[in-house]
Coordinates of C-alpha atoms and ligand atoms in Angstrom, one line a residue:
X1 CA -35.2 5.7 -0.1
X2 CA -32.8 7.3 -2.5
X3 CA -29.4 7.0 -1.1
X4 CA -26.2 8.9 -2.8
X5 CA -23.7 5.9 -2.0
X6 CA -24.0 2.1 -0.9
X7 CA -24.3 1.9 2.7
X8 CA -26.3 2.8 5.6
X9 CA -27.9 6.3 6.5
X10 CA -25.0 7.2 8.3
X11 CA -23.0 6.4 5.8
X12 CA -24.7 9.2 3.9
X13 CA -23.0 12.2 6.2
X14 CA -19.2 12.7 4.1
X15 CA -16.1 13.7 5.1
X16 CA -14.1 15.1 2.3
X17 CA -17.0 14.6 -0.2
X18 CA -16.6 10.9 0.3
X19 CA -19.2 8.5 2.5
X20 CA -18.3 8.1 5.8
X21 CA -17.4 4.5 5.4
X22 CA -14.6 5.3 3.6
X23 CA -12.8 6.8 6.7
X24 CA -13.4 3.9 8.2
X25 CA -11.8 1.4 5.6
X26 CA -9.0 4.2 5.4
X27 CA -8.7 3.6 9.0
X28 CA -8.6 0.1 9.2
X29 CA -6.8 -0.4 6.3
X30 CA -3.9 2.3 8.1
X31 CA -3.6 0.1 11.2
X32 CA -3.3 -3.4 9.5
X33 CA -0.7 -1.6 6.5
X34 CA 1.2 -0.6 10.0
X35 CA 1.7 -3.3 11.2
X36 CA 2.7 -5.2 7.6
X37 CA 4.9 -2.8 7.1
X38 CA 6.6 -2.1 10.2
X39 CA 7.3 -5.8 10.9
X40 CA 8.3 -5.6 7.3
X41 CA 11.1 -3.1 8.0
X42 CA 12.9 -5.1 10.8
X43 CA 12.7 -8.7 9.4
X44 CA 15.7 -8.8 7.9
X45 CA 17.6 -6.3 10.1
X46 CA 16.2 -8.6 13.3
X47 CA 17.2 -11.9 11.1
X48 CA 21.6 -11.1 10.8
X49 CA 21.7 -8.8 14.0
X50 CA 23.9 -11.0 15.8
X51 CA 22.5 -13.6 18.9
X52 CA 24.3 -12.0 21.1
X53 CA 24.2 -8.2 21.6
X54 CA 21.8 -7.6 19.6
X55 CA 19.6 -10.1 20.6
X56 CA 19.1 -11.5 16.7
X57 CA 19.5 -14.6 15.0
X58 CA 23.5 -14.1 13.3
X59 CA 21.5 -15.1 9.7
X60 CA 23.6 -14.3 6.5
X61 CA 22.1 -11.6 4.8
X62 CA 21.5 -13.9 2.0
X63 CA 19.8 -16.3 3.6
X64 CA 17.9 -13.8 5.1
X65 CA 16.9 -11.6 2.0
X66 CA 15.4 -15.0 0.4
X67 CA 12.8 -15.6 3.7
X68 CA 12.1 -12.0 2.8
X69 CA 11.2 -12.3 -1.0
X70 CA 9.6 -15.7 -0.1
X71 CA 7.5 -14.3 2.5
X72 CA 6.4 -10.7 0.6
X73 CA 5.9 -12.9 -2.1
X74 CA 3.5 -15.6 -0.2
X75 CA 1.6 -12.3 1.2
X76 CA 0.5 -11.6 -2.3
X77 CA -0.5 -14.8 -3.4
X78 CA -3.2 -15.7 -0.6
X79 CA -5.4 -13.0 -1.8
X80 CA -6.9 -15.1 -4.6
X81 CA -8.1 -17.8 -2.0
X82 CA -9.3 -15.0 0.3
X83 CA -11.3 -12.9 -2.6
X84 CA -12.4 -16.2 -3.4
X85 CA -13.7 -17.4 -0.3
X86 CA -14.8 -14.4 0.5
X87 CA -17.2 -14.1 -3.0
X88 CA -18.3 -17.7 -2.6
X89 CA -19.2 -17.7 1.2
X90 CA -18.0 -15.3 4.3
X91 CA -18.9 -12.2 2.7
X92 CA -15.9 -9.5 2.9
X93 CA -16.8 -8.5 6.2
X94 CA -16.3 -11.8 8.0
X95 CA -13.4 -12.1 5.9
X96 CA -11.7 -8.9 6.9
X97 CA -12.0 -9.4 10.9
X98 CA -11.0 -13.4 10.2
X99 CA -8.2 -11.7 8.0
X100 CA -6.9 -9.2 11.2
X101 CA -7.9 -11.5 13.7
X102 CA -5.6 -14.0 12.2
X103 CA -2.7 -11.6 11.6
X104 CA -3.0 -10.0 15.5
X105 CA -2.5 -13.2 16.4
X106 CA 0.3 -13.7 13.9
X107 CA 2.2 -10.5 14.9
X108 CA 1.6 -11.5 18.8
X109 CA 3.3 -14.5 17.9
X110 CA 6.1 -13.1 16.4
X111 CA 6.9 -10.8 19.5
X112 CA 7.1 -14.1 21.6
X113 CA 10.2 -15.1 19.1
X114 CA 12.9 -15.2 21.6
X115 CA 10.7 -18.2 23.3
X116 CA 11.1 -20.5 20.3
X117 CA 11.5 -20.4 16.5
X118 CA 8.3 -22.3 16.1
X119 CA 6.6 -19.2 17.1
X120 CA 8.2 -17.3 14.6
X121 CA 7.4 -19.2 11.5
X122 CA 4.3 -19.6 13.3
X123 CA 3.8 -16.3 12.9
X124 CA 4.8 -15.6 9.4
X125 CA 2.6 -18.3 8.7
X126 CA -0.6 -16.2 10.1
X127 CA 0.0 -13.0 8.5
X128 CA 0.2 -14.5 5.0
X129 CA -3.0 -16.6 5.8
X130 CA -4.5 -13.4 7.3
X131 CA -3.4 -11.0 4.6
X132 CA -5.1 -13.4 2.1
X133 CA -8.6 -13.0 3.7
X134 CA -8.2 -9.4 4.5
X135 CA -6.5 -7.3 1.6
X136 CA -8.4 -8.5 -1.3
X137 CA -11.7 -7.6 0.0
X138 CA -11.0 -4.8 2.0
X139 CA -10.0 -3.3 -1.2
X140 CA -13.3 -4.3 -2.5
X141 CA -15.6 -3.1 0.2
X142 CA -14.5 0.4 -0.9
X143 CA -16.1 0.3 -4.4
X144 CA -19.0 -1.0 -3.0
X145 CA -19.1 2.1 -1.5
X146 CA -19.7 4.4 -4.7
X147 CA -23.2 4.0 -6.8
X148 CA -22.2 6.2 -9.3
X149 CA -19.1 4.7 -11.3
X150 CA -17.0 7.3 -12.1
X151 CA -14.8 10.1 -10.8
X152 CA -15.8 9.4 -8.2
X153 CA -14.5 6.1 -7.4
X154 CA -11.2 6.4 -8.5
X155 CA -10.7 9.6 -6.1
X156 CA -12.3 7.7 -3.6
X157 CA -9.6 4.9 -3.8
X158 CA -6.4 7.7 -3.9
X159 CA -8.0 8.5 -0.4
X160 CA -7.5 4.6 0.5
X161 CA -4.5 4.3 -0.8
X162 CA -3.8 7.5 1.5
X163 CA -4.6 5.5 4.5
X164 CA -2.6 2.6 3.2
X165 CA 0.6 5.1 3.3
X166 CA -0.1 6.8 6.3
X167 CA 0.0 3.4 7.9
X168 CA 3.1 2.2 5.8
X169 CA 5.0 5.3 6.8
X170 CA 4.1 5.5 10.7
X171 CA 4.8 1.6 10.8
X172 CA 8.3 1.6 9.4
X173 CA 9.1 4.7 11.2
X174 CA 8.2 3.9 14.9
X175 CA 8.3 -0.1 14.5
X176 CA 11.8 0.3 12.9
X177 CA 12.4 3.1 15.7
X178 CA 11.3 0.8 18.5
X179 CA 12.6 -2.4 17.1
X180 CA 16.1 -1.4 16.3
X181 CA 17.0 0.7 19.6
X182 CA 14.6 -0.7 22.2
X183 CA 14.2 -4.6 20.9
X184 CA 13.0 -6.5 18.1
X185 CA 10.1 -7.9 20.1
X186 CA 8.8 -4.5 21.0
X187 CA 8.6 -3.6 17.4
X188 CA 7.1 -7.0 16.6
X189 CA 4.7 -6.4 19.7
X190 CA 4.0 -2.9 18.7
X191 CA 2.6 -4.4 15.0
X192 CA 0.8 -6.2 16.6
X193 CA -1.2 -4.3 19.3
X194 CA -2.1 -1.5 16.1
X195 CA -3.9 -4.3 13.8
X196 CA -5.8 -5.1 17.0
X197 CA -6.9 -1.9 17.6
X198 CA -7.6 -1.7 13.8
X199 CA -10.1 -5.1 13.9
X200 CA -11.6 -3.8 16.7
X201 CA -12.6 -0.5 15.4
X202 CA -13.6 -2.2 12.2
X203 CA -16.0 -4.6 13.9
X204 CA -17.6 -2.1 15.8
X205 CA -18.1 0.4 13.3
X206 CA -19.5 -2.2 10.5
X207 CA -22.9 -1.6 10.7
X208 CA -22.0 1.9 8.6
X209 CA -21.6 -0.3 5.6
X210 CA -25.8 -1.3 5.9
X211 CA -26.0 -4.7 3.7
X212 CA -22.2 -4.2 1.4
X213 CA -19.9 -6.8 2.1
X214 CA -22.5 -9.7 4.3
X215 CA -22.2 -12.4 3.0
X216 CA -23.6 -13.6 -0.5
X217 CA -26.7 -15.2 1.4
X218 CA -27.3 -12.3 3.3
X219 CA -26.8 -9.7 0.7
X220 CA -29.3 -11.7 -2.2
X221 CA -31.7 -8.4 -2.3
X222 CA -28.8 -5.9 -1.9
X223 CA -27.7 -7.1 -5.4
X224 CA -31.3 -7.1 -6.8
X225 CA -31.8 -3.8 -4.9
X226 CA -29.3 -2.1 -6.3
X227 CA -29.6 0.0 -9.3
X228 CA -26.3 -0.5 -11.2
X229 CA -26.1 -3.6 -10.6
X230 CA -29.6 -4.7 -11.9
X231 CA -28.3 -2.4 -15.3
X232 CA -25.2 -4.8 -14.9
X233 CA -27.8 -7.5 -14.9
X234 CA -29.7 -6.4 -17.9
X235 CA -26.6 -5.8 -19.8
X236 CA -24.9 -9.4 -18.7
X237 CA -28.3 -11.2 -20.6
X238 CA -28.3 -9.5 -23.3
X239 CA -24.8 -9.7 -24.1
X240 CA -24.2 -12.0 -21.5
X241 CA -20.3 -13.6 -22.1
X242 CA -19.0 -11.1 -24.5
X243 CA -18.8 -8.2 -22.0
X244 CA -17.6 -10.0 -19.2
X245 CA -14.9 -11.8 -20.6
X246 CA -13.9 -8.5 -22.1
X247 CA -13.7 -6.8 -19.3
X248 CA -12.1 -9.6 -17.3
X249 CA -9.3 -9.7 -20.5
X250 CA -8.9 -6.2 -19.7
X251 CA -7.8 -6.7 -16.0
X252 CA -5.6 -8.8 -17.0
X253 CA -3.9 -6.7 -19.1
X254 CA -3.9 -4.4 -16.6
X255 CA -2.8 -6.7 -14.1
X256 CA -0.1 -7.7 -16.6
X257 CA 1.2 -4.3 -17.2
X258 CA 1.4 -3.3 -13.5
X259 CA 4.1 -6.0 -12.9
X260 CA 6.7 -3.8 -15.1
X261 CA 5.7 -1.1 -12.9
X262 CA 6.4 -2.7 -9.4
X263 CA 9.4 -4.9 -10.7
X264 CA 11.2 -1.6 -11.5
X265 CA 9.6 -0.2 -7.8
X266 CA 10.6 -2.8 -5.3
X267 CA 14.2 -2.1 -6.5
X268 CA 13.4 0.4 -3.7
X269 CA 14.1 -2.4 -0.8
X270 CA 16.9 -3.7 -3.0
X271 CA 19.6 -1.9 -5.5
X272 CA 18.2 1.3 -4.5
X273 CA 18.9 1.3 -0.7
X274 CA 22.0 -0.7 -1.9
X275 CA 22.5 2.5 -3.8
X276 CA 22.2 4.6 -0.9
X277 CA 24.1 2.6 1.6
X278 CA 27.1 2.7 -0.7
X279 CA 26.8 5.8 -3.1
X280 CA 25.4 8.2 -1.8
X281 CA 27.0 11.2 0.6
X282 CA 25.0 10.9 3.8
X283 CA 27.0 13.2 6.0
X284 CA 25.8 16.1 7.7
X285 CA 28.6 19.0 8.3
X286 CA 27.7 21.6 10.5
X287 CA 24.4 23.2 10.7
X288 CA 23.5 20.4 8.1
X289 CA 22.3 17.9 11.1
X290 CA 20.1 20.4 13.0
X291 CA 18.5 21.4 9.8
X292 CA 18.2 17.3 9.3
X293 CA 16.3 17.4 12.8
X294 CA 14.0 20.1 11.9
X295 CA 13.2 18.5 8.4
X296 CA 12.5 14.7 10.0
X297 CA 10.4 16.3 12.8
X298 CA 8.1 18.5 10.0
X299 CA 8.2 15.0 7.9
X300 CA 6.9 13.3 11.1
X301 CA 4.6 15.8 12.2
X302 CA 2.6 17.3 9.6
X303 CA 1.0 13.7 8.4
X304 CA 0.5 13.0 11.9
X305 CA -1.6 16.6 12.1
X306 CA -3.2 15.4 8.7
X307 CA -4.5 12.1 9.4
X308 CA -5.3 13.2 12.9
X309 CA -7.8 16.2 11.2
X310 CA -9.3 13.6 9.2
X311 CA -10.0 11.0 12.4
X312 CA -11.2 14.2 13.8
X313 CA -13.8 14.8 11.0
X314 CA -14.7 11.1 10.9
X315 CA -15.5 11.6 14.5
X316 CA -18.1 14.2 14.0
X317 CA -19.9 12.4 11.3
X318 CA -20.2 9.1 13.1
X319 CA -19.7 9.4 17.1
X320 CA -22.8 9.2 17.7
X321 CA -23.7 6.1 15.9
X322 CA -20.4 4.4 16.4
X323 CA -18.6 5.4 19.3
X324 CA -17.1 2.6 20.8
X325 CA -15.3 1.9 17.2
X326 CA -14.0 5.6 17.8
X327 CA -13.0 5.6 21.0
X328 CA -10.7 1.8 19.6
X329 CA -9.4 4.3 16.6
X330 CA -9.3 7.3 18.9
X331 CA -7.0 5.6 21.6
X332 CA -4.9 4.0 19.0
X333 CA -4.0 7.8 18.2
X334 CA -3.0 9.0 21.3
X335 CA -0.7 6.2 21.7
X336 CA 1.0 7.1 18.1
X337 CA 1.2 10.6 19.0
X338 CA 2.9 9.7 22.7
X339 CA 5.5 7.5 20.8
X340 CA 6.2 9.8 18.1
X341 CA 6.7 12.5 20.7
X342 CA 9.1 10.4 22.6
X343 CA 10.8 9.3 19.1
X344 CA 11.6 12.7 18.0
X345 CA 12.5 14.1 21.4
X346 CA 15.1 11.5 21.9
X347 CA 16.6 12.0 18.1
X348 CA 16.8 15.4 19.0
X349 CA 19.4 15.3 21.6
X350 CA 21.0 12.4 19.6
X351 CA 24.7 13.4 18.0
X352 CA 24.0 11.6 14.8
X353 CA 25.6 13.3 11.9
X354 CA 25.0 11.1 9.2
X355 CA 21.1 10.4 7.3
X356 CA 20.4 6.2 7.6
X357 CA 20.2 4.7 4.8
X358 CA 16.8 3.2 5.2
X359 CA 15.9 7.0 5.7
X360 CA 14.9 7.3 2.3
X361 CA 12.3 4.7 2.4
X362 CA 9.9 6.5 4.3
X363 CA 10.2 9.3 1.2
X364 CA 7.5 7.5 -0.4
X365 CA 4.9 7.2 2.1
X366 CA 5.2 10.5 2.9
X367 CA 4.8 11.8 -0.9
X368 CA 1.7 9.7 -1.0
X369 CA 0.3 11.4 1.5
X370 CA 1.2 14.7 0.5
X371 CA 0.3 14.3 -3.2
X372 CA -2.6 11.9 -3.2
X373 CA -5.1 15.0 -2.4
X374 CA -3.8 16.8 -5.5
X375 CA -3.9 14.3 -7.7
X376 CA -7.3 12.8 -6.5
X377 CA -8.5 16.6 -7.5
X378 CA -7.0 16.7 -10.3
X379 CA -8.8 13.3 -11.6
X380 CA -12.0 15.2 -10.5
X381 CA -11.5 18.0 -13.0
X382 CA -11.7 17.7 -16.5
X383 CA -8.4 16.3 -17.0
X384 CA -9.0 13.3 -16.1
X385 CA -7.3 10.6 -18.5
X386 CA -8.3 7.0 -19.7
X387 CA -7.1 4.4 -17.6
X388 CA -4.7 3.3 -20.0
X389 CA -3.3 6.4 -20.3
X390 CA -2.5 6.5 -16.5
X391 CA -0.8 3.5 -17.0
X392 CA 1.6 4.5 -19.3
X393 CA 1.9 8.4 -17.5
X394 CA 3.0 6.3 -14.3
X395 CA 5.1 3.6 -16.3
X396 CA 7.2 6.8 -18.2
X397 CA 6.9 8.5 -14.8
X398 CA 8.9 5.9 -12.7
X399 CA 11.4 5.4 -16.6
X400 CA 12.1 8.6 -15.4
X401 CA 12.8 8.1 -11.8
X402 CA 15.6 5.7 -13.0
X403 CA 16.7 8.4 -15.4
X404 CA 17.8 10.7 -12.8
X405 CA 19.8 8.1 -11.0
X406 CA 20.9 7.0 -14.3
X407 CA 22.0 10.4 -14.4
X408 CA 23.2 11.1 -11.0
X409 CA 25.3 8.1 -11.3
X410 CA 27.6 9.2 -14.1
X411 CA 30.3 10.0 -12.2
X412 CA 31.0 6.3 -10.3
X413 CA 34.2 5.2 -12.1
X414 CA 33.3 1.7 -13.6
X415 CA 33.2 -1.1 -10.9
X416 CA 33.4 1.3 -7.6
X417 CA 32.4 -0.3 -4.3
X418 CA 31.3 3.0 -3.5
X419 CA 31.0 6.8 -4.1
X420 CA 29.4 9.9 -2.8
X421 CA 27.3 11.3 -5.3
X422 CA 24.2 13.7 -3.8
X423 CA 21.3 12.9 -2.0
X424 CA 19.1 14.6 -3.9
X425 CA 19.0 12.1 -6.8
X426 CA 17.4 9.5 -4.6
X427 CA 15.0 12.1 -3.0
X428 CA 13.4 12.9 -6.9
X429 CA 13.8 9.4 -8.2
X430 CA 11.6 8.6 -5.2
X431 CA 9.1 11.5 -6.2
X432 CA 8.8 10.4 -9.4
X433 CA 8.1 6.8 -8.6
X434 CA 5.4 7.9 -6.0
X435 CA 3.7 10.3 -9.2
X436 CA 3.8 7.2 -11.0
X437 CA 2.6 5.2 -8.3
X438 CA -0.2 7.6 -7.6
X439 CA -1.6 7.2 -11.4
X440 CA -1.4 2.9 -11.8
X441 CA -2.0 1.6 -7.9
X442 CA -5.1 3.3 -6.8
X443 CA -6.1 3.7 -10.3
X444 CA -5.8 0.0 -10.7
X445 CA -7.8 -0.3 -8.2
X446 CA -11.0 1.3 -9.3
X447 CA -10.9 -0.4 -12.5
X448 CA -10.6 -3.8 -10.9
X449 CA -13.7 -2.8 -8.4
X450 CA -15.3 -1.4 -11.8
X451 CA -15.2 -4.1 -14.1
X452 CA -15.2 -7.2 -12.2
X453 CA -18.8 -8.5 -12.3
X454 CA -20.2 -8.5 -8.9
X455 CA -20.0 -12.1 -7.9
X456 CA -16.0 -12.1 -9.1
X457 CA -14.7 -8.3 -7.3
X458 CA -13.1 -10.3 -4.8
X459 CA -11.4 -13.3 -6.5
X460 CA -10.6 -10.3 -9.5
X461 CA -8.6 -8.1 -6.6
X462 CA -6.7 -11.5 -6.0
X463 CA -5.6 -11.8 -9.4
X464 CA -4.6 -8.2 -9.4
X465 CA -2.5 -8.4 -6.3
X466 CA -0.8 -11.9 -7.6
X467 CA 1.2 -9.1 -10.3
X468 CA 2.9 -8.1 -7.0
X469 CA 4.1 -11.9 -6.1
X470 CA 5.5 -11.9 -9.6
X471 CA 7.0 -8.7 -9.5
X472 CA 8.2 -8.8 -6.0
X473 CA 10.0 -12.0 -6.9
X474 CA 11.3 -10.6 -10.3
X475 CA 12.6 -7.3 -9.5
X476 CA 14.8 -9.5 -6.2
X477 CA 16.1 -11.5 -8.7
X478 CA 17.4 -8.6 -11.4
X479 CA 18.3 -6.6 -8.2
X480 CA 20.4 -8.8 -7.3
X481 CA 22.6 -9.1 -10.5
X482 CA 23.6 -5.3 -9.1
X483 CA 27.5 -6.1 -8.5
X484 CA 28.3 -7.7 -12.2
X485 CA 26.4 -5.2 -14.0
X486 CA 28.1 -2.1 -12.6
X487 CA 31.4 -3.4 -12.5
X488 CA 31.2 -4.5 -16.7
X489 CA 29.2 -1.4 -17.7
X490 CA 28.7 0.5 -14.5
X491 CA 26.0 2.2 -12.6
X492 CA 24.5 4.2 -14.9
X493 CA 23.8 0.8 -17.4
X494 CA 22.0 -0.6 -14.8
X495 CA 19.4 2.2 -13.9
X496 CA 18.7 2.5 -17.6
X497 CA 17.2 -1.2 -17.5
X498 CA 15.2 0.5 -15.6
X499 CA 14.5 3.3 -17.4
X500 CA 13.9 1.8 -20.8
X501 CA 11.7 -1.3 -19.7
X502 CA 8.9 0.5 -18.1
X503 CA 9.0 3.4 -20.6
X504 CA 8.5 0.9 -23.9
X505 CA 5.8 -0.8 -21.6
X506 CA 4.2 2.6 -20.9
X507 CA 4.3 3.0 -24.7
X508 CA 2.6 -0.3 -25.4
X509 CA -0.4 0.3 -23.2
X510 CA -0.8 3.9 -24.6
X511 CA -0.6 2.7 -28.1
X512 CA -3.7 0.1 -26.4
X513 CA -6.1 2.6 -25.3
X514 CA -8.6 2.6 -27.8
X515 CA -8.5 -1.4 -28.2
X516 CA -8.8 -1.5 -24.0
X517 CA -11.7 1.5 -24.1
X518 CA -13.9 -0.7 -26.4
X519 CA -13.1 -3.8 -24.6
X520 CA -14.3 -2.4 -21.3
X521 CA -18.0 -1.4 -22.5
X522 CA -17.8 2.0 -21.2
X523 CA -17.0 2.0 -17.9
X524 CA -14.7 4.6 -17.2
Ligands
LIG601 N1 1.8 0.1 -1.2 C1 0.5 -0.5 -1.6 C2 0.0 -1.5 -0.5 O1 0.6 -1.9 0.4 C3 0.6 -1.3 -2.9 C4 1.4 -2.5 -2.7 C5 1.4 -3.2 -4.0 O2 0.3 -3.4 -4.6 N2 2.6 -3.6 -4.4 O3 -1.2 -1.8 -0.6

């Protein structure tokens, strides 16, 4: 039996090119990044909405933006226990539906707030616990997926990281839609019922992954079975330490380097919606807010029509195998498409003349999705950098990003509260960050899954996703020195931190290719 990829027969049939069972991760992976990030957008709005009226709890925004960097930093530091459980003993299988079991229950508690705050906490408590077991080795299932090392792989994690962002981006639009206008515990709720739909269609549909991701008992003769694994093997005694403390160096440097890249990219939650709020012209004049309208509803619409081809696709290569998994996934779509049908008709008889703030958020979700297919192509062709070099294009690329605001922000006096310079600063700096986040995230990704050693993938995705803990936590803290810094040396000083910190550390790692190449014993 001479399989293409990892997996069962029917995970043989593909969809885009890619095995079956990637749809299915993308999937599942969609539903549980919906609910993190949907719940994620209305924490700290639901935490200083005041008691009464808006049914909140009247927290100070400080208070309330340090439970948020504690809690999206906590997220990203379970992952290492949960990779390394899962390695050890569950198998990333187990741990995945433990993982969404746990944070279905966690959201569900959250949407039962108003009862008491225990539940609350309660409930942050679960999602971190449950995002710990399930992110690490979901992300590593997906490797398992690919035989063949190369191109391949990497394009095949820009499709995941599709399905992350199409969950991202329909999470904070319709949880944020829902929580803010209808009630925080319907958004909360709403989180909640998607990552249950997700587990479901998971569990019902694992069988498509044949013997990846049991558990290390169950797997022993999938690892002897498998043929780049047993040249792993070969390699690991003859050279057995050199190589794979190499390679783990290596993703450690990478893991090192990605933490300039998201320290500079969660300013998004922070200065840079700050930066919108307060300094950037947001009103619509005349035929300005229907063109809004029409704009929104195509942004809306047309990822909605994309993802909903590819369920479509995924149906006809595994109904008849899977079907009640589809039927979880499929119902899970109609109920999207009835609330975003709902949401736009409603904003469409709505006289809002002025773009939210948070609008600009959803930017980069929805550039993911757009440009993930053409730059998942464009690693299949033959220009298709070294790793390294990836890195540093994305760490320059999102330098960049800042220079435009840098730019765009030259003519706020020194110290203004506010301004009204033009949106369309914000809506490239985002487009460059996303470019740059399309060549180090996914990317990242496939190295990890490429050179961890088989026993280690899922302990080695923890250690790549503790950058984010450090990162998260880091850029809060220089985000919030916002107000001295533009008031000594103004606006434009403090996007060039920006600007020149990831671009010298994009210069380091380029100047480190050849040194990183050789370390990583030619996987590519
Ligand atoms: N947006 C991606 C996700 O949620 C990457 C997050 C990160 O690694 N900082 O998975």
């Amino acid at each position: 039996m001479k399989y293409k990829f990892g997996g069962s027969e029917t995970n043989q049939r593909t969809v885009l090119d890619h095995p079956s069972g990637l749809f299915v991760l993308f999937f599942t992976e969609m539903w549980e990044r919906f609910s993190y990030y949907g719940m994620r957008a209305i924490l700290v709005l639901f935490l200083i909405s005041s008691i009464l009226g808006e049914g909140g709890w009247g927290w100070e925004r400080a208070e309330a933006l340090e439970l948020y960097a504690i809690y999206t930093g906590l997220v990203y530091i379970t992952p290492i226990l949960g990779g390394f459980l899962a390695d050890k003993y569950f198998g990333y299988r187990n741990a995945i539906i433990a993982g969404a079991f746990l944070m279905t229950l966690g959201h569900a508690s959250l949407a039962f707030e108003g009862f008491t705050e225990v539940f609350f906490y309660m409930g942050l408590g679960l999602i971190i616990l449950g995002n710990g077991l399930f992110k690490p080795n979901i992300s590593s299932i997906v490797g398992q997926l690919y035989k063949n090392q190369g191109k391949e792989k990497d394009a095949g994690y820009t499709i995941f990281y599709m399905g992350i962002n199409s969950g991202a981006f329909l999470g904070i639009l319709l949880c944020g839609y829902i929580g803010e206008k209808i009630g925080w515990h319907f958004g909360f709720g709403l989180a909640g019922i998607f990552m249950f739909f997700g587990m479901l269609q998971f569990y019902f549909a694992q069988n498509i992954f044949g013997k990846i991701g049991l558990s290390p008992k169950e797997s022993q003769d999938l690892i002897q079975n498998n043929e780049d694994q047993k040249f792993e093997k070969e390699l690991v005694e003859v050279l057995p330490k050199k190589i794979v403390r190499d390679r783990l160096i290596v993703i450690s440097v990478f893991s090192f380097f990605v933490i300039f890249f998201w320290w500079a990219f969660e300013q998004a939650g922070g200065s840079m919606t700050i930066f919108a709020a307060d300094y950037t012209d947001r009103l619509l004049v005349g035929g300005d807010a229907l063109t809004f309208k029409i704009f929104n509803s195509l942004l809306t619409v047309i990822p909605m029509l994309i993802i909903t081809w590819v369920l479509l696709m995924l149906f006809k290569q595994t109904f008849s195998k899977f079907a009640l998994s589809n039927i979880f996934l499929g119902s899970s779509f109609v109920i999207v498409w009835i609330v975003v049908i709902w949401m736009l008709d409603r904003e469409f008889r709505s006289e809002s003349t002025e773009v939210p703030a948070s609008w600009f958020g959803i930017l980069n979700s929805f550039y993911i999705i757009t440009f993930a297919p053409l730059i998942s192509r464009i690693w299949q062709s033959k220009f298709n950098p070294t790793g390294p070099i990836k890195f540093a294009i994305a760490l320059i690329l999102m330098g960049l990003g800042f220079a435009i605001l840098s730019y765009g922000s030259m003519g706020i006096p020194l110290g203004a509260q506010t301004a009204s310079v033009s949106m369309i600063f914000l809506i490239l700096a985002y487009l460059f960050h996303t470019l740059g986040e399309l060549c180090i995230s996914p990317v990242g990704l496939s190295y990890v899954s490429k050179l961890a050693p088989i026993k280690l993938v899922g302990l080695m995705f923890g250690i790549w996703f503790v950058a984010n803990f450090i990162a998260n936590y880091m850029a809060g803290i220089t985000g919030s020195y916002i107000d001295p810094i533009v008031e000594e040396y103004g606006m434009t000083t403090f996007f060039m931190i920006f600007t020149i910190i990831p671009a010298v550390a994009g210069m380091i790692i380029w100047m480190l290719n050849n040194t990183l190449l050789k370390m990583m014993h030619g996987v590519r």
